Short mmCIF file of C-alpha atoms and ligand atoms in Angstrom, two decimals:
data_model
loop_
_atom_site.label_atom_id
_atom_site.label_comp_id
_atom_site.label_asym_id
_atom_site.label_seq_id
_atom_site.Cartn_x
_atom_site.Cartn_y
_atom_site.Cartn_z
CA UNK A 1 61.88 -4.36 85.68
CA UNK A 2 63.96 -5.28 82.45
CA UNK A 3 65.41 -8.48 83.09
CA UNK A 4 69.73 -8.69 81.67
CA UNK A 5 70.48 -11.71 80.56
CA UNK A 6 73.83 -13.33 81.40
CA UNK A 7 77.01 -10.87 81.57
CA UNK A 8 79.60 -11.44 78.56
CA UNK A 9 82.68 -10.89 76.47
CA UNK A 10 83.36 -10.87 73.18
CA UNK A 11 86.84 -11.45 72.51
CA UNK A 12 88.89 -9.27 70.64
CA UNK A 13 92.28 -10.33 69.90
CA UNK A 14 94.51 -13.47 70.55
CA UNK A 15 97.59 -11.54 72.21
CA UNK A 16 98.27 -14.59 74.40
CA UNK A 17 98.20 -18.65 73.67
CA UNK A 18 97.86 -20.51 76.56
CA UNK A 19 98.89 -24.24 76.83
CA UNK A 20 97.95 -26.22 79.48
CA UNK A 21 100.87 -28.86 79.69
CA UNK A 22 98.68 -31.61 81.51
CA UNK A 23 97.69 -31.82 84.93
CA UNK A 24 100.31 -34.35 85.75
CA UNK A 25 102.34 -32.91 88.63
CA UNK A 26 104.92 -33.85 91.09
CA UNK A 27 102.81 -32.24 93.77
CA UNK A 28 99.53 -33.44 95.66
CA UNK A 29 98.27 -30.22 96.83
CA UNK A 30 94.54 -30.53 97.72
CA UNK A 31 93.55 -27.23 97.39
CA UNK A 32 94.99 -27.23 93.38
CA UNK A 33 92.82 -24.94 90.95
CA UNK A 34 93.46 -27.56 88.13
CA UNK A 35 93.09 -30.66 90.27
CA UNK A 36 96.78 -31.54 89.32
CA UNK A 37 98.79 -34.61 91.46
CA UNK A 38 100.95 -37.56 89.96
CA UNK A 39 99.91 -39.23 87.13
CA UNK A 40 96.30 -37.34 87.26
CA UNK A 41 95.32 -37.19 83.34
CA UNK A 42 91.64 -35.51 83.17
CA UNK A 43 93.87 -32.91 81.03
CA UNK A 44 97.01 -34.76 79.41
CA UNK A 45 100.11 -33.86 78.35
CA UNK A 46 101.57 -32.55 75.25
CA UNK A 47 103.80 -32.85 73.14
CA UNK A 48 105.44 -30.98 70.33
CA UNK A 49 103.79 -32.44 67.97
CA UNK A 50 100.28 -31.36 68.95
CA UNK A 51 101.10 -27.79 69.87
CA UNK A 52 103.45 -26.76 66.73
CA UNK A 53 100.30 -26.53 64.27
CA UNK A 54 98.46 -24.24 66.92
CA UNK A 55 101.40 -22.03 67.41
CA UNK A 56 101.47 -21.73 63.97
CA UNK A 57 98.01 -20.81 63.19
CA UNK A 58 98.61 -18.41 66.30
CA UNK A 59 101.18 -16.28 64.92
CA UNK A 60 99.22 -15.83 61.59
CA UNK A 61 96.59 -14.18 64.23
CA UNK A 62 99.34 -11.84 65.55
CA UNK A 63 99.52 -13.45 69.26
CA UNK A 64 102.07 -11.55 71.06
CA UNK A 65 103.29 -14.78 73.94
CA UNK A 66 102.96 -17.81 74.21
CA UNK A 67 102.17 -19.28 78.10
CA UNK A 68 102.36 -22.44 79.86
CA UNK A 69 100.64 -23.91 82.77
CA UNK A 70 99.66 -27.12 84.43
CA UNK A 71 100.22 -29.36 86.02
CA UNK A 72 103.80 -28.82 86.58
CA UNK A 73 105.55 -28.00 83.15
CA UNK A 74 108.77 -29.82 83.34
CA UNK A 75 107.19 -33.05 84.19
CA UNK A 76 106.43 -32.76 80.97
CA UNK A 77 109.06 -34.66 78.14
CA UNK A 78 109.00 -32.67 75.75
CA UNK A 79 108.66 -29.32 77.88
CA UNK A 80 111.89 -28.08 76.93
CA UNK A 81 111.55 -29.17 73.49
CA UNK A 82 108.00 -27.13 73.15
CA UNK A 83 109.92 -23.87 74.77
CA UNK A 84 112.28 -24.13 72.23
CA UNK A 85 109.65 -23.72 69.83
CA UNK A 86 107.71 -21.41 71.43
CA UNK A 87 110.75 -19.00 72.06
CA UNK A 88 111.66 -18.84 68.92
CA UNK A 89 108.50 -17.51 67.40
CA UNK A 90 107.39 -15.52 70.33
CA UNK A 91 107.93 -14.40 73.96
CA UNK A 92 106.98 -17.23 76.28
CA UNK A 93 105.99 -17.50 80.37
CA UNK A 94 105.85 -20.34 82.29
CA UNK A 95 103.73 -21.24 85.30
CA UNK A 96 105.73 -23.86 87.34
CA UNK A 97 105.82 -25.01 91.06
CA UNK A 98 109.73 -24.43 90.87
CA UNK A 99 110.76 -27.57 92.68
CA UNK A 100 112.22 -31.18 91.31
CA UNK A 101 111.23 -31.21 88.40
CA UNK A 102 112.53 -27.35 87.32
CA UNK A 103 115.86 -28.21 89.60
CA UNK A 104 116.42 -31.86 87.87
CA UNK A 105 116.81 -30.48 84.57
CA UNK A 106 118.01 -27.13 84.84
CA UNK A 107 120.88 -27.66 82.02
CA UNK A 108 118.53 -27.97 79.65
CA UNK A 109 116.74 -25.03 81.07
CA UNK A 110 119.65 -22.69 80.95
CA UNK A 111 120.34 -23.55 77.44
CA UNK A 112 116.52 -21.64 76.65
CA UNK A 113 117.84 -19.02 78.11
CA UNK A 114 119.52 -18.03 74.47
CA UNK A 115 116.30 -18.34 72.30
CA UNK A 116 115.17 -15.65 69.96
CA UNK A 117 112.98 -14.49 72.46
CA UNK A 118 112.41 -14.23 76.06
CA UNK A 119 111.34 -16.57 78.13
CA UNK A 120 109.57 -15.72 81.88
CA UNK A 121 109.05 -17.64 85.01
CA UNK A 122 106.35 -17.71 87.60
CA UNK A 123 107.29 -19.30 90.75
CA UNK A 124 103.69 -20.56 92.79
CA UNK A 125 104.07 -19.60 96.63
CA UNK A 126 101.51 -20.06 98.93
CA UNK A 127 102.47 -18.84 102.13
CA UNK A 128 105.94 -16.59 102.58
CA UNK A 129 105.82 -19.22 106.07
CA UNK A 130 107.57 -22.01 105.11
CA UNK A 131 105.79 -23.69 107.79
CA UNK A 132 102.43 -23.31 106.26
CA UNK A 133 103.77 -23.49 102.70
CA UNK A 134 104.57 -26.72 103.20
CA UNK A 135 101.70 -27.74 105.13
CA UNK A 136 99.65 -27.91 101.29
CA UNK A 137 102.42 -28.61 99.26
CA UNK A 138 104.64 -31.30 100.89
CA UNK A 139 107.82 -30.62 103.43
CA UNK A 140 110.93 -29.35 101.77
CA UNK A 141 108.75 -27.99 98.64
CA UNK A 142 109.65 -24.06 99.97
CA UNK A 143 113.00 -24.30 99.89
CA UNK A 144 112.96 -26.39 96.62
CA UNK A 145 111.10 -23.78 94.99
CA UNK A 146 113.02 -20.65 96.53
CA UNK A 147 116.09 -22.94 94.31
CA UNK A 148 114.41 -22.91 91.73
CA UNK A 149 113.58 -19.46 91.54
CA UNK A 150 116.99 -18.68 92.35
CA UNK A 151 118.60 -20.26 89.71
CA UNK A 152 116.21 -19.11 86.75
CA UNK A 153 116.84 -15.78 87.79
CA UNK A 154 120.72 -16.45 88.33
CA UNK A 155 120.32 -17.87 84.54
CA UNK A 156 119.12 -14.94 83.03
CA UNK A 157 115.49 -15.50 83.20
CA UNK A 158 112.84 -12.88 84.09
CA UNK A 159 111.20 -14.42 87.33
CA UNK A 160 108.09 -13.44 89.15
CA UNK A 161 105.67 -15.51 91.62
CA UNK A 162 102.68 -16.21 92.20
CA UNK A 163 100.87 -16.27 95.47
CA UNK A 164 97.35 -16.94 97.14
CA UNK A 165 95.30 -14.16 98.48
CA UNK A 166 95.13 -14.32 101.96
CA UNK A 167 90.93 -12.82 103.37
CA UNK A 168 91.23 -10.47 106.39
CA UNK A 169 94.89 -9.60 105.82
CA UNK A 170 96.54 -6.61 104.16
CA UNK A 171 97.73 -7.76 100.94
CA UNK A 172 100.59 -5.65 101.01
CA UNK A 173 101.75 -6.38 104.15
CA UNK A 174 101.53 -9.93 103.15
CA UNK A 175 103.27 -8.71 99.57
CA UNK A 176 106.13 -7.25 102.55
CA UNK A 177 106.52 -10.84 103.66
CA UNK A 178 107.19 -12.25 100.56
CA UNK A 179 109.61 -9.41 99.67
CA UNK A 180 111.82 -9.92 103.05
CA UNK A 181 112.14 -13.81 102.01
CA UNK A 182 113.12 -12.57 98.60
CA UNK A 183 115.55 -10.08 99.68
CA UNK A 184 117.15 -12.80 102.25
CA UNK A 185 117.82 -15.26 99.38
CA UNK A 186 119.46 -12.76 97.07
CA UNK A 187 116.55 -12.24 94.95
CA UNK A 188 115.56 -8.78 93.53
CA UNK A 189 112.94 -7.40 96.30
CA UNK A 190 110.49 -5.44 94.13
CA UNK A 191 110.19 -8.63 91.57
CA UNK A 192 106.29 -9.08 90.52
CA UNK A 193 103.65 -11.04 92.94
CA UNK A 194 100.91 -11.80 91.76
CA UNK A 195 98.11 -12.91 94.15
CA UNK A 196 95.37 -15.33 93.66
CA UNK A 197 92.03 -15.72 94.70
CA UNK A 198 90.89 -19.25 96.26
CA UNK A 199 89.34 -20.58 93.04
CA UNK A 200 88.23 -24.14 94.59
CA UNK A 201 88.66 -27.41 92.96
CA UNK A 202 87.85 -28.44 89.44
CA UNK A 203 84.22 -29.10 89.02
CA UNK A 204 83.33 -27.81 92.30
CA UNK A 205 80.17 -26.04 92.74
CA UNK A 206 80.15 -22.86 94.53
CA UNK A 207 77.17 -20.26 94.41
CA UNK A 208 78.17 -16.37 93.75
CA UNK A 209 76.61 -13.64 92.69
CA UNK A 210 75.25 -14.32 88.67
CA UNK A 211 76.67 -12.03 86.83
CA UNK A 212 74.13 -10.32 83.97
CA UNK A 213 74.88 -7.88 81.51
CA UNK A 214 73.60 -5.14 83.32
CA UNK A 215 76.45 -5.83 85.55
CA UNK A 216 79.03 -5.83 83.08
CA UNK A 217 77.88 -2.23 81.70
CA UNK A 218 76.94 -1.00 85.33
CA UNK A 219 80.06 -2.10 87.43
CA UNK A 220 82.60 -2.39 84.43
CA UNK A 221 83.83 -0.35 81.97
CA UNK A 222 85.48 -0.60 78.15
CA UNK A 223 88.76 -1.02 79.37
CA UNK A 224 88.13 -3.05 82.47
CA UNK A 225 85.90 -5.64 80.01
CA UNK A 226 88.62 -5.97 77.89
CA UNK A 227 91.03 -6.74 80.87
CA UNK A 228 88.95 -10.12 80.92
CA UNK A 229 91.77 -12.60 79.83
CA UNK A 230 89.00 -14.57 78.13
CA UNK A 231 88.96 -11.33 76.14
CA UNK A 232 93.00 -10.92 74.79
CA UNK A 233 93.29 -15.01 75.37
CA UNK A 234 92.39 -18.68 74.72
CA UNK A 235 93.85 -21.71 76.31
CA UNK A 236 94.38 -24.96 74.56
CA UNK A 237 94.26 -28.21 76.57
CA UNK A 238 94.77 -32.38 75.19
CA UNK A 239 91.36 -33.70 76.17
CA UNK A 240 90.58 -37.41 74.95
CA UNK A 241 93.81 -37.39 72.82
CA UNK A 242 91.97 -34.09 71.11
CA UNK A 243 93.49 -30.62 70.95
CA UNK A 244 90.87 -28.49 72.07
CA UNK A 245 90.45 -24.70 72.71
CA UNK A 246 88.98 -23.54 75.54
CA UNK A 247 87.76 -19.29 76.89
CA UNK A 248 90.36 -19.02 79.56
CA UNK A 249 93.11 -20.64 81.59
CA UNK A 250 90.33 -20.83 84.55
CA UNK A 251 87.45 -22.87 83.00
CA UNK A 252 89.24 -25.93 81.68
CA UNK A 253 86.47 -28.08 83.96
CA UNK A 254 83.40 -26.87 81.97
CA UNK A 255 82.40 -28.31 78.77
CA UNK A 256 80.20 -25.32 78.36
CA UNK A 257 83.59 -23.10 77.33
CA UNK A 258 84.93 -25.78 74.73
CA UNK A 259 85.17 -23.94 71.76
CA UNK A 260 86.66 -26.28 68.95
CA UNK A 261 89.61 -26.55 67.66
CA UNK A 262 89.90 -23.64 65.36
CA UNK A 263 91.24 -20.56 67.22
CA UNK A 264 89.93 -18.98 63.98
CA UNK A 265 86.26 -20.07 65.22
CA UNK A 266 86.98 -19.33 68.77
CA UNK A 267 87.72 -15.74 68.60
CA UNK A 268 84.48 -15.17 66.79
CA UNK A 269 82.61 -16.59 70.09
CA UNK A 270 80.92 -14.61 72.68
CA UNK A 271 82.09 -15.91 76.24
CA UNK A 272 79.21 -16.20 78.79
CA UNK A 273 80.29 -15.32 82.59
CA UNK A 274 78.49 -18.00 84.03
CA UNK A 275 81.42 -20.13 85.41
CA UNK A 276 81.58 -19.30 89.48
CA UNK A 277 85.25 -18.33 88.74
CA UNK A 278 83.85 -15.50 86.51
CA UNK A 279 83.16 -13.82 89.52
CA UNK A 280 86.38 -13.50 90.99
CA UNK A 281 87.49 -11.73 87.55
CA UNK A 282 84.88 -9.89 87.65
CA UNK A 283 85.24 -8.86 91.55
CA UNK A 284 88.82 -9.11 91.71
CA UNK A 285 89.94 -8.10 88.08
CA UNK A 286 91.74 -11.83 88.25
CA UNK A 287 93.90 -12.56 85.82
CA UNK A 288 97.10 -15.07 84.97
CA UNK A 289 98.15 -12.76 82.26
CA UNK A 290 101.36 -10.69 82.89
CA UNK A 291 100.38 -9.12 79.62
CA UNK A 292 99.60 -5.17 80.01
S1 SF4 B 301 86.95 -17.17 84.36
FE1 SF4 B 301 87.33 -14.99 83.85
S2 SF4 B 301 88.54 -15.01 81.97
FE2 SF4 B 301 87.61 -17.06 82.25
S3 SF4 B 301 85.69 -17.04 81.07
FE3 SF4 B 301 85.20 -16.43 83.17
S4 SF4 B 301 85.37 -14.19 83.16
FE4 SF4 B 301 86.38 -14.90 81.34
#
């Protein structure tokens, strides 16, 4: 038997910039992908200042958005400042948990709601229970974010959410749940969900499947390969007081996917699938992108 050695991608183009705004949140949710609760600063946050040059250098690669994640966003100072940059160089989408923080300073929101270019929201859900919802993310924290939502799509905004994947279920009868608490709340019923995987905690270790390139030739095609965001995308995160560029938005835990500081450089580097969250893109075609 040939042995494959481990699956890949090689990137081709920078069409989205992610920044990961610090994983300083309002929230304590213990099942968070990033880790994120108050004052938590393995990733830190930004400001301006350190993401201008990058945005720059990105346009002169032809990125097509610019997206945000965290963390919660607007905990974030200079949050609205950044958008305002962002927005007017290039179509921008924000990841947020929707609640406090989004409703305290939605007149400065609004205002970004004129910039050059677009900007989107993605609302996180968990459960379309507010019951359960609030169970993980604190009581009240549903109908905070449902707000939230409401009134970035009452601004103008282009809204979607985000939602976990729930094993065992039919996800679009769960999809159907969402949409009836949508529809009851005045919100467009066929807006975008997009559902989630559980992708554990930072630096946990969880054993899947490896994933060799046999696998990625066998089981995946040209298209589907270059569906991989770490394909189309690179996220920067504030390590150490250091801008640094990393594959994806979903490997910000591994050292092993630090690629510098150049986005330049980074493009030019193959991306091994060796990360257990790898799989799920891999099984699931996961993806934060909104980009088709
Ligand atoms: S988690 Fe997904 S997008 Fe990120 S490096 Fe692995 S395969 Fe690529």
């Amino acid at each position: 038997m040939i042995a494959s050695g481990v699956g890949y991608i090689q990137p081709h183009a920078l069409d989205e910039l992610w920044f990961h705004t610090g994983t300083a949140c309002n929230l304590d949710c213990p099942f968070c992908l990033e880790g994120s609760r108050p004052g938590d600063n393995r990733l830190q946050r930004i400001t301006l200042g350190d993401v201008r040059p990058l945005m720059d250098a990105a346009v002169g690669l032809n990125v097509r958005q610019f997206s945000f994640t965290g963390g919660e966003p607007f905990v974030v100072k200079d949050m609205v400042a950044i958008l305002e940059y962002a927005a007017s160089l290039r179509p921008c989408l924000v990841l947020t948990n929707g609640t406090a923080p989004v409703v305290r300073r939605l007149t400065q929101i609004r205002r970004l709601a004129g910039s050059a270019h677009p900007i989107a929201f993605r609302v996180s859900f968990d459960f379309a229970d507010e019951a359960r919802h609030d169970a993980g993310r604190g009581a009240g924290n549903f109908r905070l974010a449902l707000q939230g939502l409401r009134a970035l799509h009452k601004a103008g905004f282009s809204v979607s959410i985000a939602r976990q994947m729930q094993p065992g279920r039919d996800e679009a009868e769960v999809d159907q749940e969402f949409r009836q608490v949508l529809a009851a709340e005045g919100l467009p019923a066929d807006l975008r969900i997009i559902a989630f995987p559980d992708f554990g905690t930072p630096g946990e270790e969880r054993t899947v499947p490896r994933i060799t390139e046999d696998c990625m030739t066998r089981y995946q095609t040209e298209t589907t390969r270059r569906a991989f965001m770490c394909g189309f995308s690179k996220m920067v995160v504030k390590k150490g007081g250091q801008m640094r560029i990393y594959a994806c938005t979903l490997v910000d835990d591994d050292v092993r996917y630090d690629q510098g500081d150049s986005l330049e450089k980074a493009l030019s580097q193959r991306v091994l699938l060796e990360h257990h969250r790898c799989y799920s893109c891999f099984k699931y075609g996961s993806s934060c992108s909104e980009l088709g």
